[in-house]
mmCIF file of C-alpha atoms in Angstrom:
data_model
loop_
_atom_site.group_PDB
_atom_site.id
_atom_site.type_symbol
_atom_site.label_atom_id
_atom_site.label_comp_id
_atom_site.label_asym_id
_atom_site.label_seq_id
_atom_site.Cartn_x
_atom_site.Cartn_y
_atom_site.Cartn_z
ATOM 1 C CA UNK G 301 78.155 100.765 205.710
ATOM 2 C CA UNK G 302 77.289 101.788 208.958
ATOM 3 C CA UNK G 303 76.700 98.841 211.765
ATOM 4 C CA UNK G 304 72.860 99.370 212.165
ATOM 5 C CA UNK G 305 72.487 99.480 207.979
ATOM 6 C CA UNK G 306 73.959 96.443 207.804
ATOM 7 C CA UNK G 307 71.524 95.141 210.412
ATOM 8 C CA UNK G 308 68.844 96.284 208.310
ATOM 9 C CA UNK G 309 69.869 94.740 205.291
ATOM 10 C CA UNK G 310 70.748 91.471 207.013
ATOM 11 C CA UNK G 311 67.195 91.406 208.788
ATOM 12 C CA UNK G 312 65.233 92.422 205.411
ATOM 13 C CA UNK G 313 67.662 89.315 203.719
ATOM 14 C CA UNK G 314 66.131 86.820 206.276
ATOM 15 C CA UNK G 315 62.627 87.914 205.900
ATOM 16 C CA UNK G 316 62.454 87.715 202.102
ATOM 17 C CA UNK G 317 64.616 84.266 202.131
ATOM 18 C CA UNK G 318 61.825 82.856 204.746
ATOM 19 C CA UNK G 319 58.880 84.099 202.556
ATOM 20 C CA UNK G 320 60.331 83.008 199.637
ATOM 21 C CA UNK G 321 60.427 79.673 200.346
ATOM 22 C CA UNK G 322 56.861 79.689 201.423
ATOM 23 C CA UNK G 323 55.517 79.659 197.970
ATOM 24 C CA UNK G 324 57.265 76.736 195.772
ATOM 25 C CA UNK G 325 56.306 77.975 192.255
ATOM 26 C CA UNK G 326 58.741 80.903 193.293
ATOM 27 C CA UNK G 327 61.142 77.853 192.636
ATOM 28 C CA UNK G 328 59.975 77.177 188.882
ATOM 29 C CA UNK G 329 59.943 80.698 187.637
ATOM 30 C CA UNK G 330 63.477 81.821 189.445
ATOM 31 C CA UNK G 331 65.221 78.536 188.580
ATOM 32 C CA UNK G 332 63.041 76.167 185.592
ATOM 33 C CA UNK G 333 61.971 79.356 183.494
ATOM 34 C CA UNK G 334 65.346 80.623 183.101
ATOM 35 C CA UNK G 335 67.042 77.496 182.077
ATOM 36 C CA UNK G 336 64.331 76.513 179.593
ATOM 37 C CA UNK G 337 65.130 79.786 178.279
ATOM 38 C CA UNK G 338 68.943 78.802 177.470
ATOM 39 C CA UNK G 339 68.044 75.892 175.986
ATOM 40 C CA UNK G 340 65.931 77.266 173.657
ATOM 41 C CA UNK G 341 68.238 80.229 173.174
ATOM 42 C CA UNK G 342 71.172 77.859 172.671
ATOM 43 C CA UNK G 343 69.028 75.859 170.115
ATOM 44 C CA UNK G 344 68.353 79.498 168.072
ATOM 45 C CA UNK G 345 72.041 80.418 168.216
ATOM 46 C CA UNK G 346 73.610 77.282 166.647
ATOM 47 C CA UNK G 347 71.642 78.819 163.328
ATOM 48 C CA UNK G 348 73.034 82.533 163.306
ATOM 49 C CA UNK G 349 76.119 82.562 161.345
ATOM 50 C CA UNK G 350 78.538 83.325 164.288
ATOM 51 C CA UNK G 351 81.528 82.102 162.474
ATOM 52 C CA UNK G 352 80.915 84.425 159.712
ATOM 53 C CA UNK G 353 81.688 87.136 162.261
ATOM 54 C CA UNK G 354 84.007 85.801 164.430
ATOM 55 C CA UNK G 355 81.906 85.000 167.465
ATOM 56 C CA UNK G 356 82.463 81.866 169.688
ATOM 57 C CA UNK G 357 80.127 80.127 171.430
ATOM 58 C CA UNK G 358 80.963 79.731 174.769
ATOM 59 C CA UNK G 359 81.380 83.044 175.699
ATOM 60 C CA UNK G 360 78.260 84.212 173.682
ATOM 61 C CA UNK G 361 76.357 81.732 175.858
ATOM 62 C CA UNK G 362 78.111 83.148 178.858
ATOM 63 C CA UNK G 363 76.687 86.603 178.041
ATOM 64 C CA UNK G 364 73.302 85.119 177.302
ATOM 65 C CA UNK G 365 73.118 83.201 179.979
ATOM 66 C CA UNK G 366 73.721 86.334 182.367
ATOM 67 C CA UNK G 367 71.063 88.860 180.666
ATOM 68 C CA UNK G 368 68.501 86.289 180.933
ATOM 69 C CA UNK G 369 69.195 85.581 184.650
ATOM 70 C CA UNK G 370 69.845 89.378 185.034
ATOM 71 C CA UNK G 371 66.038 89.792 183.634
ATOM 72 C CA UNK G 372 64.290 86.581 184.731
ATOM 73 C CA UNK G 373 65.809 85.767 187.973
ATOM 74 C CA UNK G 374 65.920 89.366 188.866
ATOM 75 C CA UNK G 375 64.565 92.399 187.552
ATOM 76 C CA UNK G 376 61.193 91.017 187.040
ATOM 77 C CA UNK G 377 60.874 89.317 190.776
ATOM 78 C CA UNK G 378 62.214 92.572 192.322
ATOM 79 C CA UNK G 379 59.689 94.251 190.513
ATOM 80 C CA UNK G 380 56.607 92.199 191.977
ATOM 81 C CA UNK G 381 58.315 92.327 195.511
ATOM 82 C CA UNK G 382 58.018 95.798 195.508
ATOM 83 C CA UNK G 383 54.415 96.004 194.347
ATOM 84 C CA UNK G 384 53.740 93.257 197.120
ATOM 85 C CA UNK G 385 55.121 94.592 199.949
ATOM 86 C CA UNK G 386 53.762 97.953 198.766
ATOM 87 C CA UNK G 387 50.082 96.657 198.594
ATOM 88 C CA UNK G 388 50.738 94.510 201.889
ATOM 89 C CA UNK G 389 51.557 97.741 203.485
ATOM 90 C CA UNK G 390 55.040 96.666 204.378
ATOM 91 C CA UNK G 391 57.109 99.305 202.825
ATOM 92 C CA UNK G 392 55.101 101.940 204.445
ATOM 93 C CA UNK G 393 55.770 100.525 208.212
ATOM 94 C CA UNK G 394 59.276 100.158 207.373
ATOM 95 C CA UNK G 395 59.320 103.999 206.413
ATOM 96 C CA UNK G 396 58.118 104.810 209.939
ATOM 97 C CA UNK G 397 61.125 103.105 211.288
ATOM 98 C CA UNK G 398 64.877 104.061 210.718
ATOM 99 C CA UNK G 399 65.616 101.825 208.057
ATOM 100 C CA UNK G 400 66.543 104.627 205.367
ATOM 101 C CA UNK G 401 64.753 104.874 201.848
ATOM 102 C CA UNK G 402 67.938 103.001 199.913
ATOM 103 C CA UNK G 403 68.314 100.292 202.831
ATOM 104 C CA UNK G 404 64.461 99.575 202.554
ATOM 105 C CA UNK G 405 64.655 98.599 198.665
ATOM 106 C CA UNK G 406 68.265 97.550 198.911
ATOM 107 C CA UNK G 407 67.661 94.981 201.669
ATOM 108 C CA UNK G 408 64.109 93.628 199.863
ATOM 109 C CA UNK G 409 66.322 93.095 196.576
ATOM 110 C CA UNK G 410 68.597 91.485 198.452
ATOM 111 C CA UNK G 411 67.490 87.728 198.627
ATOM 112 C CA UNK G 412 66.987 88.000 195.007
ATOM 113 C CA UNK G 413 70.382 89.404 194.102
ATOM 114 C CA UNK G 414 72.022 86.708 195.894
ATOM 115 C CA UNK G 415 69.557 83.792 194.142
ATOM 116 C CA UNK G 416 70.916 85.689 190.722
ATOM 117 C CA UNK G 417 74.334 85.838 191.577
ATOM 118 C CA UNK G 418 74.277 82.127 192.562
ATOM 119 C CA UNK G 419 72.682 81.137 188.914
ATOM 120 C CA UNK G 420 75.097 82.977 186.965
ATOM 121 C CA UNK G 421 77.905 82.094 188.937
ATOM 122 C CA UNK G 422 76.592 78.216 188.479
ATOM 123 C CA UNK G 423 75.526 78.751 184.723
ATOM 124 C CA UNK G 424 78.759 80.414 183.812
ATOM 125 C CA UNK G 425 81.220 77.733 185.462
ATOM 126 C CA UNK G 426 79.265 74.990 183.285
ATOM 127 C CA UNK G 427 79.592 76.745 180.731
ATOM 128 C CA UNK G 428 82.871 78.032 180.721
ATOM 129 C CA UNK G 429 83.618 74.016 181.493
ATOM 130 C CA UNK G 430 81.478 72.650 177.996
ATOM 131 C CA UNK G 431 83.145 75.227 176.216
ATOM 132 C CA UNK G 432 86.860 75.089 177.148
ATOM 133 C CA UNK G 433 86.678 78.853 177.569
ATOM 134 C CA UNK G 434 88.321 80.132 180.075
ATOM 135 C CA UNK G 435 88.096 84.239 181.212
ATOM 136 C CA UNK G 436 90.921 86.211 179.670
ATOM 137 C CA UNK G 437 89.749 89.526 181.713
ATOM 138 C CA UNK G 438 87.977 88.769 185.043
ATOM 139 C CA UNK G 439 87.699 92.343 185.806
ATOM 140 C CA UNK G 440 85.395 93.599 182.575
ATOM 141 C CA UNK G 441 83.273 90.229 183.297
ATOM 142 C CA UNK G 442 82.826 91.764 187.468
ATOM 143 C CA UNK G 443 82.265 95.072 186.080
ATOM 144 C CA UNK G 444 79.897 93.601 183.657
ATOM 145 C CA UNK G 445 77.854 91.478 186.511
ATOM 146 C CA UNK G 446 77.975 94.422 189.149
ATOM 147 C CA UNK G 447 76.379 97.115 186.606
ATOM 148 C CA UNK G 448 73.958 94.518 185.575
ATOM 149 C CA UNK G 449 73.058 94.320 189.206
ATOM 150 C CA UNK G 450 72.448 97.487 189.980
ATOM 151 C CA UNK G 451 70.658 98.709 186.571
ATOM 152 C CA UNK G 452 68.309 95.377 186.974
ATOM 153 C CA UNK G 453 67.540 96.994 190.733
ATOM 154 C CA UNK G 454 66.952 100.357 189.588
ATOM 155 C CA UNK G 455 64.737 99.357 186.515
ATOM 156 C CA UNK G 456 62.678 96.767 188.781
ATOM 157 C CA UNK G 457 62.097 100.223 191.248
ATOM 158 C CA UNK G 458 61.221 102.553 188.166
ATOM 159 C CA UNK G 459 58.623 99.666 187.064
ATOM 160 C CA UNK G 460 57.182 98.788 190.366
ATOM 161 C CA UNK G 461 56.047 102.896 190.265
ATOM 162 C CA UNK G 462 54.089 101.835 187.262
ATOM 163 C CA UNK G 463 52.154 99.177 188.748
ATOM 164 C CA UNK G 464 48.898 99.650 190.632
ATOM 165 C CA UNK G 465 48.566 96.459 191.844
ATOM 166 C CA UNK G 466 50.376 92.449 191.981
ATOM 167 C CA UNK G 467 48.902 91.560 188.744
ATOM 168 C CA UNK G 468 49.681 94.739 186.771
ATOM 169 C CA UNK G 469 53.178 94.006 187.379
ATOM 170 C CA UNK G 470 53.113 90.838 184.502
ATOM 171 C CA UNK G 471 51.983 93.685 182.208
ATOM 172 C CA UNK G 472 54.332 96.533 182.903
ATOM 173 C CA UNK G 473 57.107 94.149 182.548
ATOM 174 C CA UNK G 474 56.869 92.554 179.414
ATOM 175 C CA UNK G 475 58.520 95.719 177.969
ATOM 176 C CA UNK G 476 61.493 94.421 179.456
ATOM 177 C CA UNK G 477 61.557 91.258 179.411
ATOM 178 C CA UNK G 478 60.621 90.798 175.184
ATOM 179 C CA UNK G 479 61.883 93.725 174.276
ATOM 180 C CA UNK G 480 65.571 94.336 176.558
ATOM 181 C CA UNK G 481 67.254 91.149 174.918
ATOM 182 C CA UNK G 482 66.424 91.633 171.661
ATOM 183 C CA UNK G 483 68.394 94.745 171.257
ATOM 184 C CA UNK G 484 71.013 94.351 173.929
ATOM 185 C CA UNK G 485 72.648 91.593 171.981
ATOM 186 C CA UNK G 486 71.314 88.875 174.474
ATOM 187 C CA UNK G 487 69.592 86.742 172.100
ATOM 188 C CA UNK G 488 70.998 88.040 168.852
ATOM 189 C CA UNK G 489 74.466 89.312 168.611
ATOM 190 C CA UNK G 490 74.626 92.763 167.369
ATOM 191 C CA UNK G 491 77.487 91.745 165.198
ATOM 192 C CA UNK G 492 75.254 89.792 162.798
ATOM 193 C CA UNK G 493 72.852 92.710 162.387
ATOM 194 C CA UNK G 494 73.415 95.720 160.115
ATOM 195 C CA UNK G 495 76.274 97.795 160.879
ATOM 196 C CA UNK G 496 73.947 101.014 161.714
ATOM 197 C CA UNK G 497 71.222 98.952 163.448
ATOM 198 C CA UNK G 498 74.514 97.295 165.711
ATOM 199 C CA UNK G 499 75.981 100.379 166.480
ATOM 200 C CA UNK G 500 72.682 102.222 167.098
ATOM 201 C CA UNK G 501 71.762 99.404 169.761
ATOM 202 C CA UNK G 502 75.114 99.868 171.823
ATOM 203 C CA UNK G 503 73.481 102.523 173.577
ATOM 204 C CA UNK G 504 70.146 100.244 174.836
ATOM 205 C CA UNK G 505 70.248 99.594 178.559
ATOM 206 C CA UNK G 506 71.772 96.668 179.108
ATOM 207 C CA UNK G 507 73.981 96.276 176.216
ATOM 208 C CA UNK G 508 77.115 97.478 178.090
ATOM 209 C CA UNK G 509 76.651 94.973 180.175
ATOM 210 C CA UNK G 510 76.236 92.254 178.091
ATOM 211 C CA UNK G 511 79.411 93.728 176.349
ATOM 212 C CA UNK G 512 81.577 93.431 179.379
ATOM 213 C CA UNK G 513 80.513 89.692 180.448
ATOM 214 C CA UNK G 514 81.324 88.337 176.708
ATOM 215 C CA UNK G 515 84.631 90.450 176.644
ATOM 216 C CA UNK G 516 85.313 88.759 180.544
ATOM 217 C CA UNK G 517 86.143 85.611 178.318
ATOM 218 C CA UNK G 518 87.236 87.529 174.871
ATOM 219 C CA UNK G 519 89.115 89.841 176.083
ATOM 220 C CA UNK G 520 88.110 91.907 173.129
ATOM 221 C CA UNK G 521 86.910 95.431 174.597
ATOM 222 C CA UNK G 522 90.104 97.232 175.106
ATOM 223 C CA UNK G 523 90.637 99.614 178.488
ATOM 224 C CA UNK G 524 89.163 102.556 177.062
ATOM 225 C CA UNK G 525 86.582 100.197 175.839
ATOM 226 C CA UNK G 526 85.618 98.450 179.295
ATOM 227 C CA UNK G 527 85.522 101.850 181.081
ATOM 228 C CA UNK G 528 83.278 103.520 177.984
ATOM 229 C CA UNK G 529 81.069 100.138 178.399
ATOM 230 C CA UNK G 530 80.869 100.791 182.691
ATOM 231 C CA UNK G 531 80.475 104.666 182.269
ATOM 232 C CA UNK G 532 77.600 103.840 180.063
ATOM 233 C CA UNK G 533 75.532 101.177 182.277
ATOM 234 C CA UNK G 534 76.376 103.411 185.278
ATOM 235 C CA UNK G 535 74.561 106.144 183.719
ATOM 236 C CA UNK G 536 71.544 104.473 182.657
ATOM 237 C CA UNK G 537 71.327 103.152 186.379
ATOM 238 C CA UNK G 538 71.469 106.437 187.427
ATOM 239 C CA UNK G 539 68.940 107.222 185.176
ATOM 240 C CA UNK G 540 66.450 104.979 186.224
ATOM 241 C CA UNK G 541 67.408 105.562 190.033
ATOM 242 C CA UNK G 542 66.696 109.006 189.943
ATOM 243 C CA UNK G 543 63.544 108.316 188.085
ATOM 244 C CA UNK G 544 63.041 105.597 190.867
ATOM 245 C CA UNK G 545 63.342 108.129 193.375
ATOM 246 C CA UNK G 546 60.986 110.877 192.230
ATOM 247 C CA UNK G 547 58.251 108.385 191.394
ATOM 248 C CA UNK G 548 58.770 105.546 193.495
ATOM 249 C CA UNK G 549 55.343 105.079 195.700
ATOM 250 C CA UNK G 550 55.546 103.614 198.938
ATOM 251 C CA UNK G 551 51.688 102.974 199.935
ATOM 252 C CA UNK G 552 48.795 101.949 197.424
ATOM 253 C CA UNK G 553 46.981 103.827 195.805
ATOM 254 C CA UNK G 554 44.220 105.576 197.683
#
């Protein structure tokens, strides 16, 4: 990055971080919501039979644990930042400066990435400590966390060109947020459904990903495997990045 991008992105960082703090039920949805949702999840996987198909625990959990952040604590607040500093007018000023397109929704995401990186990186470590399980291959589980990253930024940017206004976002995201765990294998393992309906849902969005942070601690997906799993999440965030790009709006609607 060049030296003025950087401080862009550092400048958009502290602006979101002070705003964010402003409001204090931005506390209980990015931190409270997401770890009521592991308990309950916890409580619903201690009655699949994971045994039956060779599935442990902790590093189930692990990969639970990081879709839900990746959707919660992320993809869902990036996606009513945008629409709020869209409506607020923001984004547009920003455009007038030199702060570049990618920079602008980069640095916004920013604050957000780093709150979600923080959780998982918390969340797994207790985990990985109740469990006894240790990572066998730390590189699937960063390759795993940085795809999820990006495709969680790209998605929130393809929704956010959806939304007319800061309530329509609750709407436009449900899709995501009832629909994306329930066939990328973060509440139910894919290995206890069908063997069609399991390979079938490989190919959903965040799957890969999901794939790569249980193997981090498996150590089941093979090379070939890991760099099938990245190829794929890299091309659905491409996917939604170009769609992001021809659709994205940058002022309200007139």
């Amino acid at each position: 990055m060049s030296s003025p991008t950087v401080r862009h992105m550092k400048t958009l960082f502290r602006i979101e971080w002070t705003l964010f703090h402003r409001i204090k039920s931005n506390y209980v949805f990015v931190v409270l919501v997401p770890a009521m949702l592991l308990f309950t999840m916890r409580s619903v996987q201690t009655r699949l039979p994971l045994r039956e198909h060779g599935i442990e625990a902790g590093p189930l959990m692990v990969s639970t644990a990081t879709g839900v952040l990746l959707i919660f604590s992320l993809y869902s607040s990036v996606t009513g930042l945008y629409v709020a500093r869209r409506e607020e007018l923001v984004l547009k000023r920003l455009r007038t400066g030199e702060v570049a397109d990618p920079v602008i929704l980069a640095g916004g995401a920013s604050m957000y990435v780093a709150i979600c990186v923080t959780q998982i990186v918390v969340v797994v470590a207790a985990l990985s400590v109740m469990f006894g399980a240790m990572p066998r291959q730390p590189l699937a589980a960063a390759a795993g966390l940085l795809t999820g990253i990006a495709l969680m930024t790209a998605m929130a940017a393809t929704t956010a060109a959806l939304c007319r206004t800061v309530e329509s976002v609750l709407v436009a995201t449900l899709p995501a947020i009832f629909v994306l765990p329930m066939i990328s294998g973060v509440y139910i393992p894919r290995e206890v459904l069908p063997d069609a309906l399991g390979e079938a849902l490989l190919f959903a969005p965040l799957s890969s990903t999901i794939d790569l942070m249980r193997s981090g601690w498996t150590g089941e997906l093979t090379a070939p495997e890991t760099l099938t799993r990245t190829a794929l999440a890299t091309a659905w965030t491409a996917l939604f990045a170009w769609v992001a790009t021809r659709r994205f709006r940058w002022e309200p609607r007139t």
